[in-house]
Amino acid sequence: IMAVKYYSDANPGSVNLKNTVKALEYAVDHGARVINYSGGGPEFSQDEYLAIKKAEAKGVLVVCAAGNEQQDTDKAENYYYPAAYRLSNIISVAATDRTNNLIPSSNWGKTRVDVAAPGDGIYSTLPERRYGQMSGTSQANAFVTGIAALLLSKDPTLKPVQIRQIIVNSADRFP
């Protein structure tokens, strides 16, 4: 497990994006096999795309939050990056409640979102060494990242596309 802190509320978005790219590259260069990437936004970034493309070339799976804008991300005007890059090493995750319904804030999409996972009222870490309940696709993302890590622990030869396929094919189907 490798924790890489790169985001700060004090930074403007452009600085956080540059730091995101540096963090992705650091993780890839230092042996990460799975990256839990729960940030994102509506704008394409060539640098971010290339960093995830580098991860793809090195066999690193990137688990991406689908976003919390209550939008159909299959529509071009609602793309949420990095999930919208649709590289073979990306799996996009929406958030559900305890009854397997999408939570109201979760993005969705039949082609741009791969799976959904629990993301409502999840006990989470908070700033200043605190804990509390949080909801959203970032919380759901952690579950899928954990599944990917468990799959790799059983078979370290799995490629990102295989892990993605196993997770997507084993998910329950709901309308």
XYZ file of C-alpha atoms in Angstrom:
175
model
C 0.000 0.000 0.000
C 1.304 3.396 -0.999
C -0.412 6.615 0.099
C 0.332 9.647 -2.088
C -1.093 12.954 -0.886
C -1.403 15.470 -3.689
C -4.567 17.532 -3.219
C -5.038 20.690 -1.189
C -8.149 22.842 -0.839
C -5.784 25.835 -0.710
C -4.515 25.180 -4.258
C -6.275 26.335 -7.420
C -7.573 23.565 -9.687
C -4.675 23.889 -12.130
C -2.127 23.266 -9.359
C -4.083 20.304 -8.017
C -4.252 18.841 -11.522
C -0.469 19.180 -11.961
C 0.006 17.532 -8.565
C -2.424 14.767 -9.583
C -0.328 13.996 -12.644
C 2.846 13.951 -10.538
C 1.170 11.611 -8.028
C 0.010 9.244 -10.776
C 3.485 9.144 -12.277
C 5.070 8.627 -8.846
C 2.766 5.684 -8.078
C 3.376 4.081 -11.474
C 7.149 4.598 -11.230
C 7.229 3.103 -7.721
C 5.459 -0.163 -8.448
C 1.753 0.472 -7.900
C -0.467 -2.179 -9.475
C -3.809 -0.525 -8.646
C -4.502 3.193 -8.211
C -7.578 4.436 -6.380
C -8.319 7.723 -8.148
C -11.424 9.274 -6.654
C -10.967 12.810 -7.976
C -11.895 14.238 -11.296
C -13.865 16.791 -13.213
C -15.490 17.792 -16.492
C -12.368 18.835 -18.410
C -10.044 16.723 -20.528
C -6.377 17.024 -19.542
C -3.709 15.848 -21.955
C -1.167 15.493 -19.124
C -3.559 13.428 -16.994
C -4.496 11.292 -20.003
C -0.820 10.614 -20.770
C -0.096 9.714 -17.127
C -2.930 7.165 -17.132
C -1.828 5.944 -20.560
C 1.644 5.388 -19.046
C -0.028 3.432 -16.239
C -1.808 1.358 -18.893
C 1.523 0.575 -20.598
C 3.022 -0.488 -17.246
C 0.075 -2.755 -16.335
C -1.499 -0.547 -13.679
C -5.271 -0.554 -13.126
C -6.806 2.871 -12.357
C -10.100 2.721 -10.464
C -11.949 6.005 -11.122
C -14.925 7.584 -9.387
C -17.789 8.260 -11.795
C -18.444 11.647 -10.150
C -21.193 13.224 -8.064
C -22.970 15.585 -10.453
C -26.206 13.547 -10.894
C -25.522 13.248 -14.626
C -25.603 10.707 -17.421
C -21.916 10.563 -18.324
C -22.666 8.869 -21.635
C -23.545 12.333 -22.943
C -20.455 14.204 -24.184
C -21.439 17.370 -22.305
C -21.406 15.355 -19.048
C -18.117 13.466 -19.446
C -16.316 13.117 -16.127
C -12.564 12.652 -16.318
C -10.500 10.568 -15.814
C -13.252 7.933 -16.130
C -14.226 9.336 -19.547
C -10.810 8.552 -21.053
C -12.005 4.959 -21.461
C -8.557 3.450 -21.543
C -8.333 -0.324 -21.099
C -6.875 0.085 -17.592
C -9.709 2.264 -16.239
C -12.750 1.027 -14.357
C -15.400 3.665 -13.583
C -17.447 3.358 -10.365
C -20.871 4.778 -9.457
C -22.289 4.769 -5.904
C -25.267 2.876 -4.485
C -27.193 2.859 -1.232
C -27.978 -0.130 0.997
C -30.810 -1.210 -1.338
C -28.608 -1.167 -4.477
C -30.150 2.004 -5.867
C -27.890 4.751 -7.151
C -27.472 7.459 -4.567
C -28.980 10.774 -5.727
C -25.614 12.463 -6.299
C -23.984 9.659 -8.306
C -23.247 9.999 -11.993
C -24.301 7.073 -14.179
C -23.950 5.860 -17.751
C -24.566 2.575 -19.560
C -21.269 2.844 -21.450
C -19.173 5.263 -19.354
C -19.743 3.685 -15.932
C -18.620 0.100 -15.447
C -19.903 -0.872 -11.985
C -21.536 0.536 -8.874
C -20.535 -0.121 -5.281
C -21.688 0.957 -1.810
C -21.232 4.687 -1.441
C -23.838 5.918 1.034
C -23.024 6.553 4.685
C -19.606 4.911 4.537
C -17.431 5.275 7.642
C -14.428 7.197 6.335
C -11.356 9.131 7.311
C -11.766 12.894 7.631
C -9.268 15.743 7.965
C -7.471 16.301 11.262
C -7.350 12.616 12.209
C -11.115 12.292 12.476
C -13.627 9.736 11.177
C -17.224 10.015 10.071
C -19.896 9.053 7.577
C -19.387 10.119 3.963
C -21.300 9.462 0.754
C -20.329 9.575 -2.888
C -18.491 7.837 -5.669
C -15.164 8.279 -3.876
C -16.371 5.980 -1.117
C -17.685 3.445 -3.662
C -14.362 3.628 -5.484
C -12.505 2.313 -2.449
C -14.544 -0.918 -2.451
C -13.712 -1.652 -6.086
C -10.044 -0.806 -5.494
C -10.041 -3.307 -2.634
C -11.569 -6.004 -4.833
C -8.901 -5.361 -7.481
C -6.147 -5.637 -4.864
C -7.599 -8.909 -3.560
C -7.713 -10.313 -7.088
C -4.045 -9.400 -7.568
C -3.154 -10.999 -4.228
C -4.600 -14.284 -5.514
C -3.086 -13.983 -9.000
C -0.342 -11.352 -9.459
C -0.145 -12.145 -13.185
C -3.549 -10.579 -13.889
C -3.488 -7.660 -16.329
C -5.666 -4.549 -15.773
C -8.066 -5.529 -18.545
C -8.512 -8.968 -16.946
C -9.164 -7.490 -13.497
C -11.657 -5.056 -14.991
C -13.395 -7.894 -16.840
C -13.594 -10.079 -13.724
C -15.106 -7.246 -11.671
C -17.597 -6.153 -14.352
C -18.641 -9.731 -15.190
C -19.161 -10.675 -11.540
C -21.282 -7.631 -10.657
C -24.994 -8.101 -10.038
C -27.142 -6.683 -12.837
C -29.732 -4.076 -11.850
C -31.796 -1.857 -14.160
